[in-house]
Amino acid sequence: MKKIIFTLAITTFIAGTVLVGCQDSSKKEEAAKDNVEEARDNLDDAKEELSNVKAAATEKEWNDFKESTASTIKQNEIRIAEMKTKMKRTGKSIDEMYAKQIEELEQKNKNIKLKVQEYKNDTNSDWASFKEEYKRDIDELGTAMKNMTVDNK
């Protein structure tokens, strides 16, 4: 009889330990899930704040960039107009190649202007690559205009 009571007591103790041990794990698991959920919420909030800060900084930079671009494009238009009037004043027969080059410069300037107008200043666009591409296009146009006005005599 002592053996049966002893076996029953040990079995009850083991079963109780297992049940208590499982309950603690489920509580720990639930707490860990809560922590993960909270961390995800914090990460989402941080991403949103970064996006807002990034957009605000880019907005000021974008407005400055637009003003600078408008000025550069206007200067290019004036230089192209000067080339056209200079070509007309000479009174010589118009060199078709020179006229064609002026037209190409004018078209490049219009394309750059259009590119700037169509650019969407949002967080999905790649501001750095757009700015780099714009700078390259403006430099190429400036070099081409300089080469057009050089007198090769």
PDB file of C-alpha atoms in Angstrom:
ATOM      1  CA  MET A   1       0.000   0.000   0.000  1.00  0.00           C
ATOM      2  CA  LYS A   2       2.866   2.360   0.775  1.00  0.00           C
ATOM      3  CA  LYS A   3       4.253   1.584  -2.648  1.00  0.00           C
ATOM      4  CA  ILE A   4       0.986   2.550  -4.374  1.00  0.00           C
ATOM      5  CA  ILE A   5       0.662   5.779  -2.367  1.00  0.00           C
ATOM      6  CA  PHE A   6       4.319   6.601  -3.009  1.00  0.00           C
ATOM      7  CA  THR A   7       3.893   5.953  -6.768  1.00  0.00           C
ATOM      8  CA  LEU A   8       0.670   7.970  -6.850  1.00  0.00           C
ATOM      9  CA  ALA A   9       2.351  10.851  -4.985  1.00  0.00           C
ATOM     10  CA  ILE A  10       5.330  10.873  -7.383  1.00  0.00           C
ATOM     11  CA  THR A  11       3.016  10.694 -10.410  1.00  0.00           C
ATOM     12  CA  THR A  12       0.926  13.574  -9.071  1.00  0.00           C
ATOM     13  CA  PHE A  13       4.062  15.584  -8.355  1.00  0.00           C
ATOM     14  CA  ILE A  14       5.429  15.001 -11.888  1.00  0.00           C
ATOM     15  CA  ALA A  15       2.073  15.840 -13.495  1.00  0.00           C
ATOM     16  CA  GLY A  16       1.788  18.998 -11.407  1.00  0.00           C
ATOM     17  CA  THR A  17       5.327  20.046 -12.301  1.00  0.00           C
ATOM     18  CA  VAL A  18       4.690  19.507 -16.006  1.00  0.00           C
ATOM     19  CA  LEU A  19       1.446  21.487 -15.897  1.00  0.00           C
ATOM     20  CA  VAL A  20       3.006  24.353 -13.952  1.00  0.00           C
ATOM     21  CA  GLY A  21       6.056  24.314 -16.221  1.00  0.00           C
ATOM     22  CA  CYS A  22       3.890  24.449 -19.367  1.00  0.00           C
ATOM     23  CA  GLN A  23       1.854  27.267 -17.984  1.00  0.00           C
ATOM     24  CA  ASP A  24       4.958  29.391 -17.360  1.00  0.00           C
ATOM     25  CA  SER A  25       6.197  28.767 -20.923  1.00  0.00           C
ATOM     26  CA  SER A  26       2.902  29.853 -22.403  1.00  0.00           C
ATOM     27  CA  LYS A  27       2.998  33.023 -20.288  1.00  0.00           C
ATOM     28  CA  LYS A  28       6.586  33.668 -21.385  1.00  0.00           C
ATOM     29  CA  GLU A  29       5.648  32.992 -24.991  1.00  0.00           C
ATOM     30  CA  GLU A  30       2.722  35.391 -24.753  1.00  0.00           C
ATOM     31  CA  ALA A  31       4.937  38.065 -23.180  1.00  0.00           C
ATOM     32  CA  ALA A  32       7.519  37.556 -25.931  1.00  0.00           C
ATOM     33  CA  LYS A  33       4.801  37.926 -28.583  1.00  0.00           C
ATOM     34  CA  ASP A  34       3.660  41.163 -26.920  1.00  0.00           C
ATOM     35  CA  ASN A  35       7.245  42.444 -26.940  1.00  0.00           C
ATOM     36  CA  VAL A  36       7.666  41.574 -30.616  1.00  0.00           C
ATOM     37  CA  GLU A  37       4.392  43.313 -31.448  1.00  0.00           C
ATOM     38  CA  GLU A  38       5.461  46.406 -29.519  1.00  0.00           C
ATOM     39  CA  ALA A  39       8.865  46.416 -31.245  1.00  0.00           C
ATOM     40  CA  ARG A  40       7.178  46.225 -34.653  1.00  0.00           C
ATOM     41  CA  ASP A  41       4.931  49.151 -33.762  1.00  0.00           C
ATOM     42  CA  ASN A  42       7.966  51.168 -32.651  1.00  0.00           C
ATOM     43  CA  LEU A  43       9.788  50.299 -35.869  1.00  0.00           C
ATOM     44  CA  ASP A  44       6.806  51.402 -37.962  1.00  0.00           C
ATOM     45  CA  ASP A  45       6.634  54.682 -36.031  1.00  0.00           C
ATOM     46  CA  ALA A  46      10.361  55.270 -36.514  1.00  0.00           C
ATOM     47  CA  LYS A  47      10.097  54.572 -40.254  1.00  0.00           C
ATOM     48  CA  GLU A  48       7.197  57.005 -40.546  1.00  0.00           C
ATOM     49  CA  GLU A  49       9.109  59.714 -38.653  1.00  0.00           C
ATOM     50  CA  LEU A  50      12.171  59.178 -40.846  1.00  0.00           C
ATOM     51  CA  SER A  51      10.038  59.400 -43.956  1.00  0.00           C
ATOM     52  CA  ASN A  52       8.480  62.663 -42.750  1.00  0.00           C
ATOM     53  CA  VAL A  53      11.852  64.171 -41.874  1.00  0.00           C
ATOM     54  CA  LYS A  54      13.331  62.988 -45.162  1.00  0.00           C
ATOM     55  CA  ALA A  55      10.427  64.424 -47.157  1.00  0.00           C
ATOM     56  CA  ALA A  56      10.594  67.767 -45.344  1.00  0.00           C
ATOM     57  CA  ALA A  57      14.332  68.146 -45.955  1.00  0.00           C
ATOM     58  CA  THR A  58      13.924  67.173 -49.590  1.00  0.00           C
ATOM     59  CA  GLU A  59      11.076  69.666 -50.037  1.00  0.00           C
ATOM     60  CA  LYS A  60      13.286  72.642 -49.157  1.00  0.00           C
ATOM     61  CA  GLU A  61      16.106  71.266 -51.269  1.00  0.00           C
ATOM     62  CA  TRP A  62      13.642  70.628 -54.121  1.00  0.00           C
ATOM     63  CA  ASN A  63      12.360  74.229 -54.053  1.00  0.00           C
ATOM     64  CA  ASP A  64      15.916  75.589 -54.078  1.00  0.00           C
ATOM     65  CA  PHE A  65      16.771  73.214 -56.896  1.00  0.00           C
ATOM     66  CA  LYS A  66      13.729  74.305 -58.947  1.00  0.00           C
ATOM     67  CA  GLU A  67      14.686  77.978 -58.602  1.00  0.00           C
ATOM     68  CA  SER A  68      18.270  77.262 -59.622  1.00  0.00           C
ATOM     69  CA  THR A  69      17.106  75.122 -62.544  1.00  0.00           C
ATOM     70  CA  ALA A  70      14.697  77.744 -63.799  1.00  0.00           C
ATOM     71  CA  SER A  71      17.503  80.305 -63.762  1.00  0.00           C
ATOM     72  CA  THR A  72      19.925  78.005 -65.617  1.00  0.00           C
ATOM     73  CA  ILE A  73      17.355  77.056 -68.239  1.00  0.00           C
ATOM     74  CA  LYS A  74      16.451  80.720 -68.774  1.00  0.00           C
ATOM     75  CA  GLN A  75      20.146  81.581 -69.254  1.00  0.00           C
ATOM     76  CA  ASN A  76      20.453  78.763 -71.792  1.00  0.00           C
ATOM     77  CA  GLU A  77      17.400  80.056 -73.662  1.00  0.00           C
ATOM     78  CA  ILE A  78      18.933  83.536 -73.800  1.00  0.00           C
ATOM     79  CA  ARG A  79      22.248  82.155 -75.098  1.00  0.00           C
ATOM     80  CA  ILE A  80      20.450  80.138 -77.778  1.00  0.00           C
ATOM     81  CA  ALA A  81      18.444  83.218 -78.820  1.00  0.00           C
ATOM     82  CA  GLU A  82      21.696  85.217 -79.023  1.00  0.00           C
ATOM     83  CA  MET A  83      23.219  82.535 -81.256  1.00  0.00           C
ATOM     84  CA  LYS A  84      20.190  82.691 -83.540  1.00  0.00           C
ATOM     85  CA  THR A  85      20.283  86.486 -83.826  1.00  0.00           C
ATOM     86  CA  LYS A  86      24.052  86.469 -84.369  1.00  0.00           C
ATOM     87  CA  MET A  87      23.572  83.969 -87.146  1.00  0.00           C
ATOM     88  CA  LYS A  88      20.929  86.191 -88.794  1.00  0.00           C
ATOM     89  CA  ARG A  89      22.980  89.401 -88.477  1.00  0.00           C
ATOM     90  CA  THR A  90      25.972  88.122 -90.388  1.00  0.00           C
ATOM     91  CA  GLY A  91      24.077  88.412 -93.629  1.00  0.00           C
ATOM     92  CA  LYS A  92      25.909  85.393 -94.997  1.00  0.00           C
ATOM     93  CA  SER A  93      24.114  82.333 -96.179  1.00  0.00           C
ATOM     94  CA  ILE A  94      23.041  80.378 -93.157  1.00  0.00           C
ATOM     95  CA  ASP A  95      25.102  77.335 -92.557  1.00  0.00           C
ATOM     96  CA  GLU A  96      22.577  74.496 -92.318  1.00  0.00           C
ATOM     97  CA  MET A  97      24.757  72.514 -89.953  1.00  0.00           C
ATOM     98  CA  TYR A  98      25.079  75.466 -87.572  1.00  0.00           C
ATOM     99  CA  ALA A  99      21.313  76.014 -87.645  1.00  0.00           C
ATOM    100  CA  LYS A 100      20.727  72.317 -87.013  1.00  0.00           C
ATOM    101  CA  GLN A 101      23.111  72.367 -84.038  1.00  0.00           C
ATOM    102  CA  ILE A 102      21.290  75.357 -82.564  1.00  0.00           C
ATOM    103  CA  GLU A 103      17.991  73.473 -82.928  1.00  0.00           C
ATOM    104  CA  GLU A 104      19.495  70.446 -81.164  1.00  0.00           C
ATOM    105  CA  LEU A 105      20.694  72.644 -78.295  1.00  0.00           C
ATOM    106  CA  GLU A 106      17.273  74.215 -78.031  1.00  0.00           C
ATOM    107  CA  GLN A 107      15.626  70.773 -77.950  1.00  0.00           C
ATOM    108  CA  LYS A 108      18.025  69.506 -75.263  1.00  0.00           C
ATOM    109  CA  ASN A 109      17.238  72.555 -73.139  1.00  0.00           C
ATOM    110  CA  LYS A 110      13.490  71.934 -73.563  1.00  0.00           C
ATOM    111  CA  ASN A 111      13.944  68.256 -72.645  1.00  0.00           C
ATOM    112  CA  ILE A 112      15.788  69.182 -69.453  1.00  0.00           C
ATOM    113  CA  LYS A 113      13.063  71.676 -68.557  1.00  0.00           C
ATOM    114  CA  LEU A 114      10.387  69.042 -69.184  1.00  0.00           C
ATOM    115  CA  LYS A 115      12.253  66.465 -67.088  1.00  0.00           C
ATOM    116  CA  VAL A 116      12.363  68.849 -64.136  1.00  0.00           C
ATOM    117  CA  GLN A 117       8.664  69.679 -64.484  1.00  0.00           C
ATOM    118  CA  GLU A 118       7.649  66.009 -64.643  1.00  0.00           C
ATOM    119  CA  TYR A 119       9.779  64.930 -61.672  1.00  0.00           C
ATOM    120  CA  LYS A 120       7.633  63.845 -58.730  1.00  0.00           C
ATOM    121  CA  ASN A 121       9.216  64.953 -55.483  1.00  0.00           C
ATOM    122  CA  ASP A 122       8.131  62.162 -53.172  1.00  0.00           C
ATOM    123  CA  THR A 123       9.794  59.523 -51.028  1.00  0.00           C
ATOM    124  CA  ASN A 124       9.445  56.881 -53.750  1.00  0.00           C
ATOM    125  CA  SER A 125      11.616  58.770 -56.223  1.00  0.00           C
ATOM    126  CA  ASP A 126      15.383  58.617 -56.227  1.00  0.00           C
ATOM    127  CA  TRP A 127      16.384  62.221 -55.608  1.00  0.00           C
ATOM    128  CA  ALA A 128      20.150  61.634 -55.687  1.00  0.00           C
ATOM    129  CA  SER A 129      20.152  59.919 -59.085  1.00  0.00           C
ATOM    130  CA  PHE A 130      17.791  62.530 -60.558  1.00  0.00           C
ATOM    131  CA  LYS A 131      20.028  65.349 -59.343  1.00  0.00           C
ATOM    132  CA  GLU A 132      23.121  63.616 -60.721  1.00  0.00           C
ATOM    133  CA  GLU A 133      21.457  63.025 -64.101  1.00  0.00           C
ATOM    134  CA  TYR A 134      20.304  66.646 -64.251  1.00  0.00           C
ATOM    135  CA  LYS A 135      23.797  67.937 -63.473  1.00  0.00           C
ATOM    136  CA  ARG A 136      25.289  65.712 -66.178  1.00  0.00           C
ATOM    137  CA  ASP A 137      22.714  66.880 -68.760  1.00  0.00           C
ATOM    138  CA  ILE A 138      23.255  70.565 -67.910  1.00  0.00           C
ATOM    139  CA  ASP A 139      27.043  70.159 -68.077  1.00  0.00           C
ATOM    140  CA  GLU A 140      26.787  68.463 -71.491  1.00  0.00           C
ATOM    141  CA  LEU A 141      24.507  71.218 -72.752  1.00  0.00           C
ATOM    142  CA  GLY A 142      26.834  73.917 -71.428  1.00  0.00           C
ATOM    143  CA  THR A 143      29.834  72.274 -73.090  1.00  0.00           C
ATOM    144  CA  ALA A 144      27.960  71.949 -76.387  1.00  0.00           C
ATOM    145  CA  MET A 145      26.938  75.617 -76.232  1.00  0.00           C
ATOM    146  CA  LYS A 146      30.514  76.649 -75.468  1.00  0.00           C
ATOM    147  CA  ASN A 147      31.780  74.627 -78.424  1.00  0.00           C
ATOM    148  CA  MET A 148      29.237  76.308 -80.685  1.00  0.00           C
ATOM    149  CA  THR A 149      30.392  79.819 -79.805  1.00  0.00           C
ATOM    150  CA  VAL A 150      34.132  79.129 -80.170  1.00  0.00           C
ATOM    151  CA  ASP A 151      35.556  80.917 -83.207  1.00  0.00           C
ATOM    152  CA  ASN A 152      37.828  78.488 -85.058  1.00  0.00           C
ATOM    153  CA  LYS A 153      39.621  81.051 -87.224  1.00  0.00           C
TER     154      LYS A 153
END
